[in-house]
Short mmCIF file of C-alpha atoms and ligand atoms in Angstrom, two decimals:
data_model
loop_
_atom_site.label_atom_id
_atom_site.label_comp_id
_atom_site.label_asym_id
_atom_site.label_seq_id
_atom_site.Cartn_x
_atom_site.Cartn_y
_atom_site.Cartn_z
CA MET Y 1 0.00 0.00 0.00
CA ASP Y 2 1.93 3.02 -1.27
CA LYS Y 3 1.06 6.65 -0.87
CA VAL Y 4 1.32 8.81 -3.99
CA LEU Y 5 0.00 12.13 -5.23
CA SER Y 6 -2.22 12.15 -8.29
CA ILE Y 7 -2.35 15.15 -10.55
CA SER Y 8 -5.42 15.90 -12.70
CA VAL Y 9 -4.64 17.92 -15.76
CA GLY Y 10 -8.01 19.33 -16.85
CA GLU Y 11 -7.81 21.35 -20.00
CA ILE Y 12 -4.73 19.55 -21.29
CA ALA Y 13 -6.91 16.49 -21.62
CA LEU Y 14 -8.79 18.25 -24.42
CA LYS Y 15 -5.66 18.64 -26.50
CA LYS Y 16 -6.02 15.30 -28.30
CA GLY Y 17 -3.04 14.99 -30.66
CA ASN Y 18 -0.99 17.49 -28.66
CA ARG Y 19 -1.70 15.93 -25.32
CA LYS Y 20 1.71 14.30 -24.96
CA TYR Y 21 3.42 17.62 -25.67
CA PHE Y 22 1.38 19.41 -22.99
CA GLU Y 23 1.82 16.60 -20.46
CA ASP Y 24 5.56 16.45 -20.96
CA LYS Y 25 5.80 20.22 -20.65
CA LEU Y 26 3.79 20.04 -17.44
CA ILE Y 27 6.01 17.31 -16.03
CA SER Y 28 9.10 19.39 -16.75
CA LYS Y 29 7.50 22.35 -14.92
CA MET Y 30 6.59 20.10 -12.00
CA LYS Y 31 10.17 18.86 -11.78
CA ARG Y 32 11.34 22.43 -11.78
CA ALA Y 33 8.99 23.38 -8.97
CA LEU Y 34 10.15 20.41 -6.91
CA GLN Y 35 13.84 20.57 -7.77
CA ASP Y 36 15.06 21.13 -4.21
CA LEU Y 37 12.57 18.72 -2.59
CA TYR Y 38 12.87 14.98 -2.21
CA TYR Y 39 10.63 12.68 -4.28
CA GLU Y 40 11.14 9.28 -5.89
CA LYS Y 41 9.66 9.82 -9.31
CA ILE Y 42 7.00 11.39 -11.46
CA TYR Y 43 5.15 9.14 -13.91
CA LYS Y 44 2.13 9.14 -16.19
CA GLU Y 45 -0.59 6.55 -16.01
CA GLN Y 46 -3.66 6.64 -18.22
CA GLY Y 47 -4.68 10.28 -18.15
CA LYS Y 48 -3.11 11.45 -14.90
CA ILE Y 49 0.34 12.23 -13.59
CA TYR Y 50 1.60 10.74 -10.33
CA VAL Y 51 4.27 11.78 -7.87
CA GLU Y 52 5.85 9.07 -5.79
CA ALA Y 53 7.24 10.52 -2.56
CA SER Y 54 7.37 9.92 1.13
CA GLU Y 55 4.19 10.99 2.87
CA ASN Y 56 6.08 13.38 5.16
CA GLY Y 57 6.95 15.47 2.15
CA PHE Y 58 3.41 15.64 0.75
CA GLU Y 59 2.45 18.94 2.30
CA GLN Y 60 5.41 20.82 0.90
CA ILE Y 61 5.12 19.15 -2.49
CA ILE Y 62 1.42 19.99 -2.69
CA SER Y 63 2.02 23.62 -1.82
CA ARG Y 64 4.58 23.88 -4.63
CA LEU Y 65 2.47 22.03 -7.18
CA LYS Y 66 -0.55 24.22 -6.46
CA LYS Y 67 1.36 27.02 -8.18
CA VAL Y 68 2.17 25.02 -11.32
CA PHE Y 69 -0.20 25.96 -14.14
CA GLY Y 70 -1.92 23.09 -15.91
CA ILE Y 71 -2.79 21.30 -12.67
CA VAL Y 72 -6.48 21.24 -11.77
CA TYR Y 73 -6.49 18.91 -8.77
CA ILE Y 74 -3.93 17.28 -6.53
CA SER Y 75 -5.01 14.22 -4.54
CA PRO Y 76 -3.11 12.26 -1.93
CA CYS Y 77 -3.86 8.63 -2.90
CA ILE Y 78 -3.33 5.12 -1.67
CA ARG Y 79 -1.98 3.00 -4.54
CA VAL Y 80 -2.66 -0.73 -4.55
CA THR Y 81 -2.74 -3.52 -7.13
CA LYS Y 82 -5.94 -4.66 -8.82
CA ASN Y 83 -6.73 -7.05 -6.01
CA ILE Y 84 -10.15 -6.60 -4.46
CA ASP Y 85 -8.95 -7.24 -0.90
CA GLU Y 86 -6.20 -4.69 -1.28
CA ILE Y 87 -8.71 -2.19 -2.59
CA LYS Y 88 -10.92 -2.88 0.43
CA ASP Y 89 -8.03 -2.29 2.83
CA ALA Y 90 -7.15 0.93 1.05
CA VAL Y 91 -10.73 2.17 1.23
CA ILE Y 92 -11.03 1.43 4.97
CA ASN Y 93 -7.66 2.97 5.62
CA ILE Y 94 -8.31 6.22 3.80
CA MET Y 95 -11.80 6.56 5.23
CA LYS Y 96 -10.55 6.13 8.81
CA TYR Y 97 -7.91 8.74 8.21
CA SER Y 98 -10.42 11.12 6.65
CA GLN Y 99 -12.87 10.70 9.55
CA LEU Y 100 -10.12 11.56 12.00
CA ARG Y 101 -9.24 14.74 10.22
CA ASN Y 102 -12.59 15.89 8.97
CA PRO Y 103 -15.49 13.78 10.23
CA VAL Y 104 -18.66 13.58 8.11
CA LYS Y 105 -21.94 11.71 8.30
CA THR Y 106 -22.53 10.88 4.64
CA PHE Y 107 -20.41 9.70 1.73
CA LYS Y 108 -20.55 8.26 -1.75
CA VAL Y 109 -18.10 6.01 -3.58
CA LYS Y 110 -17.27 6.95 -7.18
CA THR Y 111 -15.38 4.42 -9.26
CA ASN Y 112 -13.72 5.08 -12.58
CA ARG Y 113 -12.85 1.82 -14.33
CA VAL Y 114 -10.31 2.98 -16.88
CA ASP Y 115 -9.02 -0.57 -17.33
CA LYS Y 116 -12.01 -2.22 -18.94
CA LYS Y 117 -10.41 -5.63 -18.45
CA PHE Y 118 -10.99 -5.34 -14.73
CA PRO Y 119 -13.78 -7.92 -14.18
CA ILE Y 120 -16.07 -5.94 -11.85
CA LYS Y 121 -17.95 -2.99 -13.33
CA SER Y 122 -17.75 0.48 -11.75
CA PRO Y 123 -21.19 0.60 -10.08
CA GLU Y 124 -20.60 -2.81 -8.55
CA VAL Y 125 -17.15 -1.81 -7.22
CA SER Y 126 -18.72 1.34 -5.70
CA ARG Y 127 -21.50 -0.72 -4.13
CA GLN Y 128 -19.12 -3.28 -2.64
CA MET Y 129 -16.76 -0.65 -1.29
CA GLY Y 130 -19.64 1.36 0.13
CA ALA Y 131 -20.71 -1.75 2.03
CA VAL Y 132 -17.15 -2.29 3.29
CA ILE Y 133 -17.05 1.24 4.66
CA LEU Y 134 -20.44 0.94 6.35
CA LYS Y 135 -19.35 -2.31 7.97
CA ASN Y 136 -16.02 -1.00 9.27
CA ILE Y 137 -16.68 2.60 10.23
CA LYS Y 138 -19.38 3.73 12.63
CA ASP Y 139 -22.05 6.40 12.15
CA LEU Y 140 -21.78 6.78 8.42
CA LYS Y 141 -24.47 6.72 5.77
CA VAL Y 142 -24.40 6.58 2.00
CA ASP Y 143 -25.98 9.58 0.30
CA VAL Y 144 -25.92 9.27 -3.48
CA ASN Y 145 -27.44 12.68 -4.16
CA ASN Y 146 -25.75 15.07 -1.83
CA PRO Y 147 -22.88 13.39 0.02
CA GLU Y 148 -20.61 15.37 2.32
CA MET Y 149 -17.61 13.60 0.81
CA TYR Y 150 -16.60 11.27 -1.98
CA VAL Y 151 -14.34 8.24 -1.98
CA PHE Y 152 -12.80 8.02 -5.43
CA ILE Y 153 -11.46 4.79 -6.89
CA ASP Y 154 -9.56 4.90 -10.19
CA ILE Y 155 -8.94 1.46 -11.63
CA LYS Y 156 -6.06 1.57 -14.09
CA GLN Y 157 -2.80 -0.34 -14.34
CA ASN Y 158 -2.78 0.23 -10.57
CA VAL Y 159 -5.72 1.18 -8.40
CA TYR Y 160 -5.79 4.62 -6.77
CA VAL Y 161 -8.04 5.43 -3.82
CA TYR Y 162 -8.48 9.01 -2.63
CA THR Y 163 -10.92 11.36 -0.94
CA GLU Y 164 -9.36 14.78 -1.27
CA ARG Y 165 -9.21 17.01 -4.32
CA ILE Y 166 -6.98 19.97 -3.62
CA LYS Y 167 -7.48 22.71 -6.18
CA GLY Y 168 -4.70 23.98 -8.43
CA TYR Y 169 -5.07 27.00 -10.71
CA GLY Y 170 -5.69 25.01 -13.88
CA GLY Y 171 -4.63 26.77 -17.06
CA LEU Y 172 -1.82 25.55 -19.30
CA PRO Y 173 1.83 24.80 -18.58
CA ILE Y 174 4.11 27.78 -18.99
CA GLY Y 175 5.97 27.76 -22.27
CA THR Y 176 3.14 26.23 -24.29
CA ASN Y 177 1.90 29.60 -25.53
CA GLY Y 178 4.83 31.76 -26.50
CA LYS Y 179 6.51 34.60 -24.64
CA GLY Y 180 5.19 37.86 -23.25
CA LEU Y 181 6.75 41.01 -21.85
CA LEU Y 182 4.81 42.28 -18.83
CA LEU Y 183 4.83 46.01 -18.13
CA LEU Y 184 5.24 45.75 -14.39
CA SER Y 185 4.59 48.85 -12.30
CA GLY Y 186 4.50 48.81 -8.53
CA GLY Y 187 0.70 48.83 -8.51
CA ILE Y 188 -1.96 46.22 -7.87
CA ASP Y 189 -2.98 45.48 -11.44
CA SER Y 190 0.07 44.55 -13.44
CA PRO Y 191 1.22 41.59 -11.29
CA VAL Y 192 -2.29 40.16 -11.61
CA ALA Y 193 -2.14 40.63 -15.39
CA GLY Y 194 1.17 38.75 -15.47
CA PHE Y 195 -0.25 35.95 -13.37
CA LEU Y 196 -3.31 35.55 -15.60
CA MET Y 197 -1.31 35.42 -18.83
CA ALA Y 198 1.24 33.01 -17.36
CA LYS Y 199 -1.72 30.84 -16.43
CA ARG Y 200 -2.55 30.60 -20.12
CA GLY Y 201 0.88 29.18 -20.83
CA ILE Y 202 2.85 32.35 -21.64
CA GLU Y 203 6.46 32.55 -20.51
CA ILE Y 204 6.83 35.93 -18.81
CA SER Y 205 9.57 38.54 -18.76
CA ALA Y 206 8.97 41.90 -17.11
CA ILE Y 207 9.89 45.51 -17.77
CA HIS Y 208 9.69 48.37 -15.31
CA PHE Y 209 10.00 52.10 -15.97
CA HIS Y 210 11.27 54.50 -13.33
CA SER Y 211 12.48 58.07 -13.08
CA TYR Y 212 15.45 57.72 -10.75
CA PRO Y 213 16.51 59.85 -8.85
CA PHE Y 214 13.00 61.34 -8.77
CA THR Y 215 11.70 57.88 -7.95
CA SER Y 216 13.53 56.13 -5.15
CA GLU Y 217 15.66 53.02 -4.95
CA ARG Y 218 13.04 51.64 -2.60
CA ALA Y 219 10.47 51.82 -5.39
CA GLU Y 220 12.84 49.75 -7.52
CA GLU Y 221 13.26 47.26 -4.67
CA LYS Y 222 9.50 47.00 -4.38
CA VAL Y 223 9.12 46.06 -8.03
CA LYS Y 224 11.90 43.46 -7.72
CA ASN Y 225 10.06 41.95 -4.78
CA LEU Y 226 6.80 41.87 -6.72
CA ALA Y 227 8.59 40.15 -9.58
CA LYS Y 228 9.97 37.64 -7.10
CA THR Y 229 6.49 36.79 -5.81
CA LEU Y 230 5.24 36.50 -9.36
CA SER Y 231 8.13 34.19 -10.22
CA LEU Y 232 6.73 31.63 -7.77
CA TYR Y 233 4.15 31.05 -10.51
CA THR Y 234 6.00 32.02 -13.66
CA GLY Y 235 9.37 30.50 -12.87
CA LYS Y 236 12.54 32.53 -13.12
CA MET Y 237 12.25 35.65 -15.20
CA LYS Y 238 14.19 38.59 -16.51
CA LEU Y 239 13.27 42.07 -15.28
CA TYR Y 240 14.33 44.98 -17.47
CA SER Y 241 14.59 48.22 -15.57
CA ILE Y 242 14.45 51.39 -17.66
CA ASN Y 243 14.97 55.00 -16.68
CA ILE Y 244 12.62 57.30 -18.59
CA LEU Y 245 13.39 60.52 -16.78
CA ASP Y 246 15.07 62.08 -19.80
CA ILE Y 247 12.06 61.23 -21.94
CA GLN Y 248 9.68 62.75 -19.41
CA LYS Y 249 11.77 65.92 -19.17
CA GLU Y 250 11.84 66.24 -22.92
CA LEU Y 251 8.09 65.71 -23.24
CA ASN Y 252 7.47 68.17 -20.43
CA LYS Y 253 9.51 70.78 -22.22
CA LYS Y 254 8.15 70.29 -25.72
CA CYS Y 255 4.63 68.86 -25.59
CA PRO Y 256 1.24 69.95 -24.21
CA GLU Y 257 0.91 69.25 -20.51
CA ASP Y 258 -2.44 67.47 -20.73
CA GLU Y 259 -0.93 64.90 -23.11
CA MET Y 260 1.95 63.93 -20.80
CA THR Y 261 0.41 60.71 -19.55
CA ILE Y 262 -0.59 59.35 -22.91
CA LEU Y 263 2.69 60.42 -24.50
CA SER Y 264 4.80 58.70 -21.87
CA ARG Y 265 2.64 55.58 -22.12
CA ARG Y 266 3.32 55.47 -25.84
CA PHE Y 267 7.03 55.71 -25.10
CA MET Y 268 6.76 52.84 -22.62
CA MET Y 269 5.08 50.71 -25.29
CA LYS Y 270 7.69 51.55 -27.89
CA ILE Y 271 10.56 50.73 -25.58
CA ALA Y 272 8.86 47.52 -24.49
CA GLU Y 273 8.19 46.50 -28.08
CA LYS Y 274 11.81 47.02 -29.06
CA ILE Y 275 13.08 44.96 -26.14
CA ALA Y 276 10.51 42.28 -26.94
CA LEU Y 277 11.57 42.09 -30.58
CA ASP Y 278 15.23 41.85 -29.60
CA ASN Y 279 14.44 38.96 -27.25
CA ASP Y 280 12.14 36.86 -29.36
CA ILE Y 281 9.07 37.86 -27.33
CA ASP Y 282 5.67 37.78 -29.07
CA ALA Y 283 3.42 40.15 -27.12
CA LEU Y 284 3.22 42.91 -24.52
CA ILE Y 285 1.08 42.53 -21.40
CA THR Y 286 -0.40 45.36 -19.31
CA GLY Y 287 -2.68 45.66 -16.31
CA GLU Y 288 -5.08 48.05 -17.97
CA SER Y 289 -8.76 47.80 -17.18
CA LEU Y 290 -11.29 49.73 -19.23
CA GLY Y 291 -12.26 53.04 -17.71
CA GLN Y 292 -10.22 52.63 -14.53
CA VAL Y 293 -8.15 55.79 -14.97
CA ALA Y 294 -7.90 58.64 -17.46
CA SER Y 295 -5.47 56.85 -19.78
CA GLN Y 296 -7.60 53.72 -19.86
CA THR Y 297 -10.55 55.12 -21.76
CA MET Y 298 -11.42 53.50 -25.08
CA LYS Y 299 -9.80 56.39 -26.95
CA GLY Y 300 -6.76 56.34 -24.66
CA ILE Y 301 -6.26 52.65 -25.28
CA THR Y 302 -6.68 53.13 -29.03
CA VAL Y 303 -3.98 55.79 -29.09
CA THR Y 304 -1.69 53.67 -26.90
CA ASN Y 305 -2.20 50.68 -29.20
CA ALA Y 306 -1.29 52.71 -32.26
CA SER Y 307 2.22 53.28 -30.89
CA VAL Y 308 3.30 49.68 -31.59
CA ASN Y 309 2.64 46.83 -34.00
CA MET Y 310 2.98 44.05 -31.46
CA PRO Y 311 -0.21 42.76 -29.84
CA ILE Y 312 -0.85 44.14 -26.35
CA LEU Y 313 -2.60 41.62 -24.11
CA ARG Y 314 -4.82 43.15 -21.41
CA PRO Y 315 -6.25 40.32 -19.36
CA LEU Y 316 -7.86 42.73 -16.85
CA ILE Y 317 -9.71 44.76 -19.46
CA GLY Y 318 -13.16 43.61 -18.34
CA LEU Y 319 -12.52 43.15 -14.63
CA ASP Y 320 -13.60 45.47 -11.83
CA LYS Y 321 -11.07 46.67 -9.28
CA VAL Y 322 -12.65 44.43 -6.61
CA GLN Y 323 -12.16 41.36 -8.78
CA ILE Y 324 -8.56 42.33 -9.47
CA ILE Y 325 -7.89 42.86 -5.77
CA ASP Y 326 -9.34 39.45 -4.98
CA ILE Y 327 -6.87 37.79 -7.33
CA ALA Y 328 -4.00 39.96 -6.03
CA LYS Y 329 -4.76 38.80 -2.49
CA ASP Y 330 -5.01 35.20 -3.56
CA ILE Y 331 -1.62 35.23 -5.29
CA GLU Y 332 -0.12 37.27 -2.44
CA THR Y 333 1.03 40.28 -4.42
CA TYR Y 334 -1.58 42.58 -2.86
CA GLU Y 335 0.24 43.33 0.39
CA GLN Y 336 3.38 44.17 -1.56
CA SER Y 337 1.53 46.30 -4.09
CA ILE Y 338 -0.11 48.54 -1.52
CA LEU Y 339 3.17 49.48 0.14
CA PRO Y 340 3.77 53.16 -0.51
CA TYR Y 341 6.07 53.93 -3.40
CA ASP Y 342 6.74 56.62 -5.92
CA ASP Y 343 5.63 55.92 -9.43
CA CYS Y 344 7.26 57.46 -12.47
CA CYS Y 345 3.76 58.14 -13.81
CA THR Y 346 3.07 60.65 -11.04
CA LEU Y 347 6.02 62.74 -12.15
CA PHE Y 348 4.89 65.64 -14.34
CA LEU Y 349 1.35 64.39 -13.89
CA PRO Y 350 -1.03 66.70 -15.76
CA LYS Y 351 -3.82 68.28 -13.71
CA HIS Y 352 -6.34 67.48 -16.41
CA PRO Y 353 -5.10 64.64 -18.60
CA VAL Y 354 -6.82 64.21 -21.96
CA THR Y 355 -9.39 61.46 -21.74
CA LYS Y 356 -10.29 61.51 -25.42
CA PRO Y 357 -6.95 61.91 -27.17
CA LYS Y 358 -6.91 62.04 -30.95
CA LEU Y 359 -4.16 60.05 -32.59
CA LYS Y 360 -3.48 62.87 -35.06
CA ASP Y 361 -2.85 65.40 -32.25
CA ILE Y 362 -0.71 63.01 -30.27
CA GLU Y 363 1.41 62.09 -33.27
CA LYS Y 364 1.85 65.76 -34.01
CA SER Y 365 3.08 66.45 -30.49
CA GLU Y 366 5.48 63.55 -30.78
CA GLN Y 367 7.11 65.26 -33.74
CA ASN Y 368 8.46 67.82 -31.28
CA VAL Y 369 10.83 65.23 -29.84
CA ASP Y 370 13.23 62.73 -31.37
CA VAL Y 371 11.39 59.52 -30.56
CA GLU Y 372 13.90 57.06 -31.97
CA ILE Y 373 16.91 58.49 -30.23
CA LEU Y 374 15.08 58.80 -26.92
CA VAL Y 375 13.95 55.16 -27.13
CA GLU Y 376 17.42 54.01 -28.08
CA LYS Y 377 19.05 55.92 -25.22
CA ALA Y 378 16.61 54.59 -22.65
CA ILE Y 379 17.25 51.02 -23.77
CA ASN Y 380 21.01 51.48 -23.75
CA GLY Y 381 20.79 52.52 -20.10
CA SER Y 382 18.69 49.52 -19.08
CA ILE Y 383 19.59 47.24 -16.20
CA ILE Y 384 18.56 43.58 -16.34
CA TYR Y 385 17.84 41.59 -13.20
CA ASP Y 386 17.50 37.82 -13.03
CA ILE Y 387 14.57 37.10 -10.76
CA GLU Y 388 14.26 33.67 -9.15
P1 ATP X 1 -1.05 49.14 -11.92
O1 ATP X 1 -1.91 48.87 -10.73
O2 ATP X 1 -0.60 47.90 -12.61
O3 ATP X 1 0.07 50.09 -11.60
P2 ATP X 1 -2.69 51.33 -12.73
O4 ATP X 1 -4.10 51.08 -12.34
O5 ATP X 1 -1.84 52.16 -11.86
O6 ATP X 1 -1.99 49.90 -12.97
P3 ATP X 1 -1.71 52.83 -15.02
O7 ATP X 1 -0.79 53.60 -14.20
O8 ATP X 1 -2.53 53.55 -16.06
O9 ATP X 1 -2.77 51.97 -14.20
O10 ATP X 1 -0.90 51.72 -15.76
C1 ATP X 1 -1.54 50.84 -16.61
C2 ATP X 1 -0.56 49.74 -16.97
O11 ATP X 1 0.59 50.27 -17.59
C3 ATP X 1 -0.03 49.01 -15.76
O12 ATP X 1 -0.88 47.98 -15.34
C4 ATP X 1 1.28 48.49 -16.27
O13 ATP X 1 1.11 47.33 -17.06
C5 ATP X 1 1.76 49.64 -17.17
N1 ATP X 1 2.60 50.57 -16.39
C6 ATP X 1 2.25 51.71 -15.78
N2 ATP X 1 3.30 52.27 -15.16
C7 ATP X 1 4.36 51.46 -15.37
C8 ATP X 1 5.74 51.48 -14.97
N3 ATP X 1 6.24 52.44 -14.21
N4 ATP X 1 6.53 50.46 -15.38
C9 ATP X 1 6.03 49.45 -16.12
N5 ATP X 1 4.74 49.39 -16.52
C10 ATP X 1 3.92 50.37 -16.15
MG1 MG X 2 0.15 52.16 -11.41
#
């Protein structure tokens, strides 16, 4: 009677011909997440992935695997052979344990007979095992409609018995959907945006803009820490740090004040696009949400978009602030994000920023400065951090 962890893969299961590719990618990400922990092996068996490890290590392994995208459920299982007495023992064993930890009054057995050569059909296995539980454990009833808990039995090459289904984030393994460059500020939204796109399989790098010495070193530290928290989900990433003070000064001198925000956002996009192109990255990612602030109006977004050719992914576009905060709390970036810091965007902040900018006007203002040289200079001065 061995203890193992079973991993349900959810959406990957829909990938038919590509399934092996997604599974292998997921396994490599799991190995990465567990690289400094002890386990015996990771193997596939008929639709699920299993981790063989000592039970003492389960808790830590589970907490790491919960952050690996592509995993829908993690279940501590008892693994036995396809021998009915062994299955009975496993069922009694796991039920006793479960009643100790989290006692219930009703249960239901659910059997999945993947190995059709197994002589007893699923409903009959469930019935027999239900009877075994009733006989061996006091004060329990079967409730087929609304049980307080399930006992799952998967009959495959081996038989797996489990009661718990610990939720992962689902999504797709990182690296199965190209690369993205996240515009990471020190705020609440952008880390959430990075998390959501990484969850769809995008490998993330990050870029941060600051106006040192007008913005502090502490603000820089804060962004590095946010990137570090994010990297618990995304894996190690590069963080490009770019000083845009010269650009802001130049814009302040030569362009209308009310266009400052939108003009500097267009510069951010251009710089990000150039770095992305140089690093084989396919898309930019921002934490914009429609209507949240002056620059995030439909017209503002249109004018921002027009500054680059690369797609800009905005996973928060339709979310309310409350929803974004909920995710930020869940992924533990919220507490870091609300620490006070100085943002480059607040420098030269116009009193009345344009909310309905016209592309023609903005492009005209941009002609007052040498865009290419400013972009080039900012990139030449960049610092790159390796975040792990
Ligand atoms: P956030 O909470 O992510 O800071 P926000 O609500 O403050 O967003 P804006 O300041 O308009 O909104 O920024 C919108 C998006 O632009 C951010 O989510 C981020 O992706 C990008 N961005 C803004 N400022 C910076 C910066 N200093 N460095 C990198 N990206 C930035
Ligand atoms: Mg911000």
